[in-house]
Short mmCIF file of C-alpha atoms in Angstrom, two decimals:
data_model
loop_
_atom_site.label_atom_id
_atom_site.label_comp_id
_atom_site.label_asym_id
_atom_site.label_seq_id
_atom_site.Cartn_x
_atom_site.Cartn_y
_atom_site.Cartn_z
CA UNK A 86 0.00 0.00 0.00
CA UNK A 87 1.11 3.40 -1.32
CA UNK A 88 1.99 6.66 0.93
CA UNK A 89 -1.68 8.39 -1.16
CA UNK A 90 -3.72 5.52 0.13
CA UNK A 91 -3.54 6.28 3.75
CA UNK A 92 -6.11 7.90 4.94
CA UNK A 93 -5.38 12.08 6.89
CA UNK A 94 -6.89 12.78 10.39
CA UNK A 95 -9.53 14.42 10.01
CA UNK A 96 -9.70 18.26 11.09
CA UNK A 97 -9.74 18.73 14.62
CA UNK A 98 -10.47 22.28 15.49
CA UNK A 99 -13.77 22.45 15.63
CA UNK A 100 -16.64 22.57 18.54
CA UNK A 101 -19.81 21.91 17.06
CA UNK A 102 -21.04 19.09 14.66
CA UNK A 103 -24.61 18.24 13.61
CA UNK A 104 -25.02 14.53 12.10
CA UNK A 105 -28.08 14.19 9.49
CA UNK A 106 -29.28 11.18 8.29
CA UNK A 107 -32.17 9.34 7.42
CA UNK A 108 -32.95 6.77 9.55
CA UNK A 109 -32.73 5.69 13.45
CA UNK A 110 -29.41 3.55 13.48
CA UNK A 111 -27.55 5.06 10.71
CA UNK A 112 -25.10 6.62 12.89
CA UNK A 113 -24.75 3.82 14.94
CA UNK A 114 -23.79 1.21 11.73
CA UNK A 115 -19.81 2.39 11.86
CA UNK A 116 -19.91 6.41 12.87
CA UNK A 117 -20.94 6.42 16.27
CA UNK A 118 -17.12 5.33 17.83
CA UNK A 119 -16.14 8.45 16.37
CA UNK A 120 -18.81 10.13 18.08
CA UNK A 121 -18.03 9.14 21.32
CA UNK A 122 -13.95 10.25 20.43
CA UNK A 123 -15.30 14.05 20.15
CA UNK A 124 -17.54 13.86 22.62
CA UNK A 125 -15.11 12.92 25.10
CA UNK A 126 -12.64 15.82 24.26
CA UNK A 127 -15.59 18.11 24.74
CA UNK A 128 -17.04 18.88 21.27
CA UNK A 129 -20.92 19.44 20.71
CA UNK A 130 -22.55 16.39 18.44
CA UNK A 131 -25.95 16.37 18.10
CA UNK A 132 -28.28 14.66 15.85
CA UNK A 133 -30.82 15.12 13.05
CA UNK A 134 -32.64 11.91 11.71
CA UNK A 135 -34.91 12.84 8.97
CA UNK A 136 -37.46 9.70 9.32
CA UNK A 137 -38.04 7.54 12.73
CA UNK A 138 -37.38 4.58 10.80
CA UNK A 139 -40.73 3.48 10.97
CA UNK A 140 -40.67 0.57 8.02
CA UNK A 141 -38.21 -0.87 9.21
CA UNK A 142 -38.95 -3.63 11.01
CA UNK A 143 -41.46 -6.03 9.15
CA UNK A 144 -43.02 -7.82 12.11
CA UNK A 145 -44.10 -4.12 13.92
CA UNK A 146 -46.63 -2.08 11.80
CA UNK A 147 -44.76 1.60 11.50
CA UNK A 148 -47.33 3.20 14.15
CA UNK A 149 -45.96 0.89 17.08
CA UNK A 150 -42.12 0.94 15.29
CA UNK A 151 -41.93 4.15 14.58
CA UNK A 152 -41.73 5.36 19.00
CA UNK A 153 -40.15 1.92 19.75
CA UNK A 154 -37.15 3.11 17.06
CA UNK A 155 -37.15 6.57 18.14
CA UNK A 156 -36.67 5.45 21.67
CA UNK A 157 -33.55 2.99 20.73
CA UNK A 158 -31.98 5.78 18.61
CA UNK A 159 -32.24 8.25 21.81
CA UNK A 160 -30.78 5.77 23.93
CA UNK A 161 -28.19 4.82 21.71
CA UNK A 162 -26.93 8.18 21.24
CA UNK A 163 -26.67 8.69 24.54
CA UNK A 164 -24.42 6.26 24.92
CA UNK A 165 -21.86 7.77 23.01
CA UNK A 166 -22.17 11.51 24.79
CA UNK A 167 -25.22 12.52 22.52
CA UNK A 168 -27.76 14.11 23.97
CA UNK A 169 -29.83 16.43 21.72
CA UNK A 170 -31.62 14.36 19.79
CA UNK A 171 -34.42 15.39 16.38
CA UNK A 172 -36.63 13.72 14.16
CA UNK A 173 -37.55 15.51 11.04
CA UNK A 174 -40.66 12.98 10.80
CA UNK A 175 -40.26 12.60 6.70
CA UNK A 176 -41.99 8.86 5.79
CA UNK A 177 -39.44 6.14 6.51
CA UNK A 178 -38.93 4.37 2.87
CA UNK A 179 -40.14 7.53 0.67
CA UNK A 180 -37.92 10.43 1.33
CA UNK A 181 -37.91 12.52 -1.17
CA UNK A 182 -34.65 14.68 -2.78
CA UNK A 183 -36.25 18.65 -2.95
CA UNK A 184 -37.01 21.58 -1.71
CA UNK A 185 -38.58 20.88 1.38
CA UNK A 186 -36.22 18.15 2.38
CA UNK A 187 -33.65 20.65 1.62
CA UNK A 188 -35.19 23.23 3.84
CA UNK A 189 -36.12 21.36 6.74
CA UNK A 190 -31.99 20.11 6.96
CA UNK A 191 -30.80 23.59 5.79
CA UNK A 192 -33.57 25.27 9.07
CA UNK A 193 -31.58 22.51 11.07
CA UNK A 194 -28.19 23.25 10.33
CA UNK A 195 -29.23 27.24 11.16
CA UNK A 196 -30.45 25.95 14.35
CA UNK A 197 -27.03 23.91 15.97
CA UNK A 198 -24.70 26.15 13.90
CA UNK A 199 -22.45 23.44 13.46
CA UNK A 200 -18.42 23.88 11.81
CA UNK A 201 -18.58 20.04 11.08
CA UNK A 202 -21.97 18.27 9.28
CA UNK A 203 -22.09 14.75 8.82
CA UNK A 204 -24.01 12.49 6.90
CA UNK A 205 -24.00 9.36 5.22
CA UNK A 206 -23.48 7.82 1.55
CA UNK A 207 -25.18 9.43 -1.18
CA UNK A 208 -23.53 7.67 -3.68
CA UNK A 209 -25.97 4.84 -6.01
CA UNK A 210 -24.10 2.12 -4.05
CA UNK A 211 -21.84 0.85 -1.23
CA UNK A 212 -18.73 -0.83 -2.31
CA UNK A 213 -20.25 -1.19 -6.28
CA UNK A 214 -21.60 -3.86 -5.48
CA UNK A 215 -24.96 -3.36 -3.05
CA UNK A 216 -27.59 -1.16 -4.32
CA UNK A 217 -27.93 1.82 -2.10
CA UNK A 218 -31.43 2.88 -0.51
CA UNK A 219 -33.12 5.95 -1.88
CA UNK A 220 -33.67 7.25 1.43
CA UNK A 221 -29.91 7.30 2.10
CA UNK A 222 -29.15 8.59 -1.91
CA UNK A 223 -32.27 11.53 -0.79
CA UNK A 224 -30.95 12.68 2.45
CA UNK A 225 -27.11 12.14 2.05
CA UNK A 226 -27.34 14.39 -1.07
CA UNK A 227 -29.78 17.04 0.26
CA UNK A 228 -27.64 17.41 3.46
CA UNK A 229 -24.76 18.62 0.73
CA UNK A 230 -26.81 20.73 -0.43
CA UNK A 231 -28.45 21.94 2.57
CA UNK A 232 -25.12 23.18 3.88
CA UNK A 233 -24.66 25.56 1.48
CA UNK A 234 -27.93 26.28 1.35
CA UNK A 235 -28.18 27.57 5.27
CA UNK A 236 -25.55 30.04 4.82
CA UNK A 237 -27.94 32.12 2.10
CA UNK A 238 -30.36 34.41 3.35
CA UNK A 239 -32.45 34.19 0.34
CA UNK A 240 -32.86 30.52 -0.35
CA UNK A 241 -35.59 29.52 2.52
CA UNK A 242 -35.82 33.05 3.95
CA UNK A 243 -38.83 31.70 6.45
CA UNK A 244 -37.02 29.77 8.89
CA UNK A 245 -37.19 30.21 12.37
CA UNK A 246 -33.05 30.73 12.97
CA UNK A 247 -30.76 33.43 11.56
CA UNK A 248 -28.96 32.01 8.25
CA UNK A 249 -25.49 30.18 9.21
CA UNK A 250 -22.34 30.16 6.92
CA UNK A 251 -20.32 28.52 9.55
CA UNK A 252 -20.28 24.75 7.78
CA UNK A 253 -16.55 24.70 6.92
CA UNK A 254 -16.28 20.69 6.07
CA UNK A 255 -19.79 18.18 4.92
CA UNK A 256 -17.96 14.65 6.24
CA UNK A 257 -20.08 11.72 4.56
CA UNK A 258 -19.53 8.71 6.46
CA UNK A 259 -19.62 4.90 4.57
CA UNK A 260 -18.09 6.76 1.58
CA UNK A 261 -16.05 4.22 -1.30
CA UNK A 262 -13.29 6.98 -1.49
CA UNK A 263 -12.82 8.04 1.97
CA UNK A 264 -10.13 10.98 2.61
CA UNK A 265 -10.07 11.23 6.29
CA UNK A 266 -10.01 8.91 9.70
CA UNK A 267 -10.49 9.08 13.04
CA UNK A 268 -8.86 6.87 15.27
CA UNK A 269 -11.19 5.02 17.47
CA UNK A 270 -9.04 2.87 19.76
CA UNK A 271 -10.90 5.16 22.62
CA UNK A 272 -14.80 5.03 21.39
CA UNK A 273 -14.66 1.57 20.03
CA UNK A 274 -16.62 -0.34 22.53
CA UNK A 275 -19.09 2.68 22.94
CA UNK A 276 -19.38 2.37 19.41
CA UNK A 277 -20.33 -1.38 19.87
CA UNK A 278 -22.65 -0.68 23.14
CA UNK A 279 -24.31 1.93 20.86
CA UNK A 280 -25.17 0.19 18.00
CA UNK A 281 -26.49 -2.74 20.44
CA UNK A 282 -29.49 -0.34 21.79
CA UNK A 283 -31.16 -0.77 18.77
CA UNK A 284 -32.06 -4.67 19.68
CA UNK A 285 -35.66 -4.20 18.32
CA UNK A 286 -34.16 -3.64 14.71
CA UNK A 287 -31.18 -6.19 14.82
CA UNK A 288 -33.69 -8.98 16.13
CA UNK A 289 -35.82 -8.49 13.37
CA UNK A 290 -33.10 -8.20 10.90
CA UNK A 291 -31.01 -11.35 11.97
CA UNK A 292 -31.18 -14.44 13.95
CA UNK A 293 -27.34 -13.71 15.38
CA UNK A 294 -26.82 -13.18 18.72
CA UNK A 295 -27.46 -9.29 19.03
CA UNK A 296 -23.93 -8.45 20.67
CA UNK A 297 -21.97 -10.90 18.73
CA UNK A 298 -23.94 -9.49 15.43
CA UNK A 299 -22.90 -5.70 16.58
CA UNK A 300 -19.17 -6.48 17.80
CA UNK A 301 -18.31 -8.29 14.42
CA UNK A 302 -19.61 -5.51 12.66
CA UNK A 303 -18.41 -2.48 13.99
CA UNK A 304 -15.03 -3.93 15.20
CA UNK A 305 -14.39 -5.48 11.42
CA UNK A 306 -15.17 -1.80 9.92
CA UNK A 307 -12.25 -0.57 12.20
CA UNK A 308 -10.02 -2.94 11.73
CA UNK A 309 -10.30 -2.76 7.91
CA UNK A 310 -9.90 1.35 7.78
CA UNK A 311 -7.28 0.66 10.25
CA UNK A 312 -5.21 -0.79 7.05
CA UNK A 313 -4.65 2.42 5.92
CA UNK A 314 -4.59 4.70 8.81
CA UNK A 315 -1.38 3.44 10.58
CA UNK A 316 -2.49 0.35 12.15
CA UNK A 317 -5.13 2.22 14.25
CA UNK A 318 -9.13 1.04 14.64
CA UNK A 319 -11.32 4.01 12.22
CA UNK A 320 -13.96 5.42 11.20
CA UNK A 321 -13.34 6.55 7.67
CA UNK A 322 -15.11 9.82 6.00
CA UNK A 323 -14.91 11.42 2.61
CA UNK A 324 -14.39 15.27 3.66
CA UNK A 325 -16.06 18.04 1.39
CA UNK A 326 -14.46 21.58 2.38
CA UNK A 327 -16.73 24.02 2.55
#
């Protein structure tokens, strides 16, 4: 492996980060052991989660799934220093790329006033190889967007909050071309214990035991970024400056 394959830290002065995505557990699938690395060095992360994952488990009709997800997502933040917490309540399954998805992340990012925003893959697939949801493709894309889009006082003039053109980097996490890494070696487990408050969802998705299903997972994501960021567990992004 090449000296351009590593990966470069990612930026580190910074206070304030808002994370956008569309569904309960998104964060928690690989992002959240970074999470708990700048929460413990006393940076502001809070989240945005455009649905409340309501579709998403096929044994619980969405009215019942939709709190018992939101619930699991709140608790699973917390676990990694997290404690503001929104739902944009756009249909799980059906999020649409536009205007008002645009504006309601855009009024968001006005709100928290975040240097950092980060999101997840917008690209038509992960690795080439697995078809990419349309939710993710909507709100990983509109969250780009949206970041420029906050900063100007003319493009969705009617929300509540002042414009903000303080967004200096858009890091997408589960990216095929990552730039950046954190090193996780600190929020690893947290990262593990996080992801393993959403039991409701990773019962119905698998027959594995829950916290060997979860371990597995987001230990095998670190150890594979750690290839090319000096030996050391990751998270990988792809950083856009801003």
């Amino acid at each position: 492996m090449t000296d351009s394959d590593q990966l470069e830290p990612m930026p580190g002065d910074w206070r304030r980060a808002l994370a956008v995505v569309a569904h309960p557990d998104d964060l928690e699938y690989g992002c959240a052991s970074a999470v708990a690395v700048w929460t413990d060095a006393g940076r502001e992360v809070a989240y945005v989660i455009v649905s409340s994952g309501e579709a998403g488990i096929d044994t619980l009709e969405p009215a019942k799934s939709g709190p018992v997800r939101e619930r699991e997502e709140r608790a699973g933040a917390a676990v990694v220093g997290v404690t503001e917490v929104e739902f944009l309540g756009h249909p799980d399954g059906v999020i649409e790329y536009g205007p008002a998805l645009r504006r309601d992340i855009a009024a968001a990012i006005r709100r928290h006033r975040p240097e950092l925003v980060i999101t997840l893959n917008p690209a038509d697939t992960w690795g080439g190889s697995y078809w990419n949801t349309p939710d993710h493709r909507a709100v990983g894309r509109a969250v780009l967007d949206a970041a420029g889009d906050a900063g100007n006082r003319w493009i969705f003039p009617d929300t509540d909050a002042e414009p903000w053109n303080g967004v200096r980097w858009v890091a997408v996490a589960g990216s095929d071309a990552p730039t950046h890494a954190v090193d996780v070696t600190d929020g690893l487990e947290r990262g593990v214990r996080s992801l393993m408050e959403h039991r409701a969802y990773i019962e119905a998705l698998t027959g594995e035991d829950p916290e060997a299903y979860t371990r597995d997972l987001i230990e095998g994501y670190a150890r594979e970024a750690a290839k090319r960021f000096g030996g050391r567990p990751a998270v990988p992004f792809r950083l856009y400056p801003r």
